[in-house]
PDB file of C-alpha atoms in Angstrom:
ATOM      1  CA  UNK L  33      93.020  82.630 109.849  1.00  0.00           C
ATOM      2  CA  UNK L  34      94.401  80.250 107.473  1.00  0.00           C
ATOM      3  CA  UNK L  35      95.472  80.923 103.964  1.00  0.00           C
ATOM      4  CA  UNK L  36      96.965  78.109 101.641  1.00  0.00           C
ATOM      5  CA  UNK L  37      99.400  78.788  98.537  1.00  0.00           C
ATOM      6  CA  UNK L  38     100.417  76.469  96.121  1.00  0.00           C
ATOM      7  CA  UNK L  39     104.498  76.745  95.532  1.00  0.00           C
ATOM      8  CA  UNK L  40     107.632  74.625  93.772  1.00  0.00           C
ATOM      9  CA  UNK L  41     110.301  73.318  95.228  1.00  0.00           C
ATOM     10  CA  UNK L  42     113.801  72.937  93.380  1.00  0.00           C
ATOM     11  CA  UNK L  43     116.091  69.873  94.641  1.00  0.00           C
ATOM     12  CA  UNK L  44     118.628  68.771  92.385  1.00  0.00           C
ATOM     13  CA  UNK L  45     117.837  70.746  89.575  1.00  0.00           C
ATOM     14  CA  UNK L  46     114.257  69.437  89.762  1.00  0.00           C
ATOM     15  CA  UNK L  47     111.332  71.133  89.759  1.00  0.00           C
ATOM     16  CA  UNK L  48     108.225  69.943  92.825  1.00  0.00           C
ATOM     17  CA  UNK L  49     104.704  71.122  93.711  1.00  0.00           C
ATOM     18  CA  UNK L  50     104.490  72.161  97.487  1.00  0.00           C
ATOM     19  CA  UNK L  51     102.094  73.828  99.307  1.00  0.00           C
ATOM     20  CA  UNK L  52     102.319  76.455 102.271  1.00  0.00           C
ATOM     21  CA  UNK L  53      99.648  76.747 104.839  1.00  0.00           C
ATOM     22  CA  UNK L  54      99.918  80.010 107.159  1.00  0.00           C
ATOM     23  CA  UNK L  55      97.847  80.244 110.328  1.00  0.00           C
ATOM     24  CA  UNK L  56      98.036  84.129 111.565  1.00  0.00           C
ATOM     25  CA  UNK L  57      97.236  84.261 115.658  1.00  0.00           C
ATOM     26  CA  UNK L  58      97.263  86.795 118.173  1.00  0.00           C
ATOM     27  CA  UNK L  59     100.813  86.021 119.495  1.00  0.00           C
ATOM     28  CA  UNK L  60     102.693  84.737 116.434  1.00  0.00           C
ATOM     29  CA  UNK L  61     102.172  83.162 112.569  1.00  0.00           C
ATOM     30  CA  UNK L  62     102.921  79.922 111.892  1.00  0.00           C
ATOM     31  CA  UNK L  63     104.231  78.265 108.524  1.00  0.00           C
ATOM     32  CA  UNK L  64     103.543  74.769 107.223  1.00  0.00           C
ATOM     33  CA  UNK L  65     105.576  73.620 103.629  1.00  0.00           C
ATOM     34  CA  UNK L  66     104.445  70.710 102.482  1.00  0.00           C
ATOM     35  CA  UNK L  67     106.557  69.088  99.825  1.00  0.00           C
ATOM     36  CA  UNK L  68     106.316  65.833  98.865  1.00  0.00           C
ATOM     37  CA  UNK L  69     107.454  63.944 101.917  1.00  0.00           C
ATOM     38  CA  UNK L  70     108.440  66.886 103.728  1.00  0.00           C
ATOM     39  CA  UNK L  71     106.672  68.500 106.346  1.00  0.00           C
ATOM     40  CA  UNK L  72     107.974  71.731 107.539  1.00  0.00           C
ATOM     41  CA  UNK L  73     106.739  73.498 110.256  1.00  0.00           C
ATOM     42  CA  UNK L  74     107.849  77.109 111.800  1.00  0.00           C
ATOM     43  CA  UNK L  75     106.308  79.504 113.894  1.00  0.00           C
ATOM     44  CA  UNK L  76     107.948  83.445 114.552  1.00  0.00           C
ATOM     45  CA  UNK L  77     106.841  86.696 115.490  1.00  0.00           C
ATOM     46  CA  UNK L  78     105.829  87.195 111.703  1.00  0.00           C
ATOM     47  CA  UNK L  79     105.541  85.491 108.263  1.00  0.00           C
ATOM     48  CA  UNK L  80     108.793  86.615 107.164  1.00  0.00           C
ATOM     49  CA  UNK L  81     110.861  85.293 109.777  1.00  0.00           C
ATOM     50  CA  UNK L  82     109.381  82.116 109.688  1.00  0.00           C
ATOM     51  CA  UNK L  83     109.866  81.678 106.094  1.00  0.00           C
ATOM     52  CA  UNK L  84     113.525  82.454 106.790  1.00  0.00           C
ATOM     53  CA  UNK L  85     113.656  79.618 109.555  1.00  0.00           C
ATOM     54  CA  UNK L  86     111.842  77.181 106.857  1.00  0.00           C
ATOM     55  CA  UNK L  87     114.368  77.988 103.965  1.00  0.00           C
ATOM     56  CA  UNK L  88     117.311  77.855 106.824  1.00  0.00           C
ATOM     57  CA  UNK L  89     116.066  74.224 107.211  1.00  0.00           C
ATOM     58  CA  UNK L  90     115.744  73.584 102.813  1.00  0.00           C
ATOM     59  CA  UNK L  91     118.940  75.070 102.582  1.00  0.00           C
ATOM     60  CA  UNK L  92     120.581  72.202 104.366  1.00  0.00           C
ATOM     61  CA  UNK L  93     118.853  69.956 102.673  1.00  0.00           C
ATOM     62  CA  UNK L  94     120.080  71.510  99.009  1.00  0.00           C
ATOM     63  CA  UNK L  95     116.432  72.331  97.924  1.00  0.00           C
ATOM     64  CA  UNK L  96     115.156  75.961  96.750  1.00  0.00           C
ATOM     65  CA  UNK L  97     111.509  77.894  97.392  1.00  0.00           C
ATOM     66  CA  UNK L  98     110.298  79.837  94.776  1.00  0.00           C
ATOM     67  CA  UNK L  99     108.379  82.471  96.101  1.00  0.00           C
ATOM     68  CA  UNK L 100     109.222  86.286  96.494  1.00  0.00           C
ATOM     69  CA  UNK L 101     109.979  86.162 100.306  1.00  0.00           C
ATOM     70  CA  UNK L 102     112.743  84.102  98.618  1.00  0.00           C
ATOM     71  CA  UNK L 103     114.386  87.165  95.937  1.00  0.00           C
ATOM     72  CA  UNK L 104     117.682  88.605  96.847  1.00  0.00           C
ATOM     73  CA  UNK L 105     116.017  91.911  96.290  1.00  0.00           C
ATOM     74  CA  UNK L 106     113.204  91.478  98.725  1.00  0.00           C
ATOM     75  CA  UNK L 107     112.814  92.421 102.048  1.00  0.00           C
ATOM     76  CA  UNK L 108     110.386  94.068 104.655  1.00  0.00           C
ATOM     77  CA  UNK L 109     110.535  97.334 106.759  1.00  0.00           C
ATOM     78  CA  UNK L 110     110.059  97.169 110.519  1.00  0.00           C
ATOM     79  CA  UNK L 111     106.981  98.509 109.366  1.00  0.00           C
ATOM     80  CA  UNK L 112     105.735  96.132 107.357  1.00  0.00           C
ATOM     81  CA  UNK L 113     106.902  93.696 109.971  1.00  0.00           C
ATOM     82  CA  UNK L 114     104.951  95.242 112.655  1.00  0.00           C
ATOM     83  CA  UNK L 115     101.893  96.192 111.154  1.00  0.00           C
ATOM     84  CA  UNK L 116     101.133  93.471 108.324  1.00  0.00           C
ATOM     85  CA  UNK L 117     102.532  90.396 110.126  1.00  0.00           C
ATOM     86  CA  UNK L 118     105.612  90.378 107.249  1.00  0.00           C
ATOM     87  CA  UNK L 119     103.204  89.238 104.274  1.00  0.00           C
ATOM     88  CA  UNK L 120     104.607  92.036 102.233  1.00  0.00           C
ATOM     89  CA  UNK L 121     107.810  92.856 101.263  1.00  0.00           C
ATOM     90  CA  UNK L 122     109.608  95.657  99.156  1.00  0.00           C
ATOM     91  CA  UNK L 123     111.080  94.898  95.862  1.00  0.00           C
ATOM     92  CA  UNK L 124     114.209  96.449  96.637  1.00  0.00           C
ATOM     93  CA  UNK L 125     116.540  98.793  94.076  1.00  0.00           C
ATOM     94  CA  UNK L 126     120.165 100.373  95.210  1.00  0.00           C
ATOM     95  CA  UNK L 127     120.506 103.358  95.214  1.00  0.00           C
ATOM     96  CA  UNK L 128     116.798 104.121  95.154  1.00  0.00           C
ATOM     97  CA  UNK L 129     114.000 104.381  98.394  1.00  0.00           C
ATOM     98  CA  UNK L 130     111.558 101.281  99.142  1.00  0.00           C
ATOM     99  CA  UNK L 131     108.211 102.705  97.322  1.00  0.00           C
ATOM    100  CA  UNK L 132     104.786 100.931  98.581  1.00  0.00           C
ATOM    101  CA  UNK L 133     104.332 100.437  94.440  1.00  0.00           C
ATOM    102  CA  UNK L 134     107.356  98.020  94.941  1.00  0.00           C
ATOM    103  CA  UNK L 135     104.942  95.622  97.530  1.00  0.00           C
ATOM    104  CA  UNK L 136     104.930  91.819  96.770  1.00  0.00           C
ATOM    105  CA  UNK L 137     103.054  88.920  98.858  1.00  0.00           C
ATOM    106  CA  UNK L 138     106.526  86.908 100.046  1.00  0.00           C
ATOM    107  CA  UNK L 139     104.012  83.642  98.730  1.00  0.00           C
ATOM    108  CA  UNK L 140     103.822  85.046  95.253  1.00  0.00           C
ATOM    109  CA  UNK L 141     105.764  82.682  93.021  1.00  0.00           C
ATOM    110  CA  UNK L 142     109.335  83.713  91.266  1.00  0.00           C
ATOM    111  CA  UNK L 143     111.945  82.161  88.966  1.00  0.00           C
ATOM    112  CA  UNK L 144     114.593  80.454  89.980  1.00  0.00           C
ATOM    113  CA  UNK L 145     116.913  83.092  88.648  1.00  0.00           C
ATOM    114  CA  UNK L 146     115.122  84.969  90.563  1.00  0.00           C
ATOM    115  CA  UNK L 147     116.158  82.672  93.518  1.00  0.00           C
ATOM    116  CA  UNK L 148     118.738  83.679  96.724  1.00  0.00           C
ATOM    117  CA  UNK L 149     119.555  81.616  99.963  1.00  0.00           C
ATOM    118  CA  UNK L 150     119.222  83.277 102.987  1.00  0.00           C
ATOM    119  CA  UNK L 151     122.598  84.811 103.584  1.00  0.00           C
ATOM    120  CA  UNK L 152     122.672  86.315  99.694  1.00  0.00           C
ATOM    121  CA  UNK L 153     119.347  87.960 100.714  1.00  0.00           C
ATOM    122  CA  UNK L 154     120.778  89.519 103.711  1.00  0.00           C
ATOM    123  CA  UNK L 155     123.699  90.851 102.148  1.00  0.00           C
ATOM    124  CA  UNK L 156     121.437  92.531  99.290  1.00  0.00           C
ATOM    125  CA  UNK L 157     119.316  94.204 101.948  1.00  0.00           C
ATOM    126  CA  UNK L 158     122.485  95.053 104.033  1.00  0.00           C
ATOM    127  CA  UNK L 159     124.306  97.146 100.371  1.00  0.00           C
ATOM    128  CA  UNK L 160     120.547  98.536  99.817  1.00  0.00           C
ATOM    129  CA  UNK L 161     120.602  99.960 103.515  1.00  0.00           C
ATOM    130  CA  UNK L 162     124.221 101.226 102.830  1.00  0.00           C
ATOM    131  CA  UNK L 163     123.525 102.874  99.548  1.00  0.00           C
ATOM    132  CA  UNK L 164     120.352 104.831 100.858  1.00  0.00           C
ATOM    133  CA  UNK L 165     122.671 106.278 103.185  1.00  0.00           C
ATOM    134  CA  UNK L 166     124.972 107.121 100.445  1.00  0.00           C
ATOM    135  CA  UNK L 167     122.002 108.843  98.569  1.00  0.00           C
TER     136      UNK L 167
END
């Protein structure tokens, strides 16, 4: 099944339009990002992991992808990755359990202020996990 999303990217403080195409197959998923003359294709077991791979390539090009899956406090649970192909993730708050009402689509648009690098996002997730363990 193929779906398509309009996305924004930022490179050198300039916002440019792009397109994400997603493909879900029995054995894996695929994301294709097209921004101007750049095309990046990645496969993984789920969309979130494929998006991480794309983001790492973009970070090497000093580009930022503005979608919810790139926000510091957005991260999927193992259950979401296994059951929903990683299309949804939780909007996390320190010291609070994740709730179904906080689910977002990882390809939904976000602002530049919400953007975080892959490392920043992983660090926040680990900090959130620690905060939940302390409750």
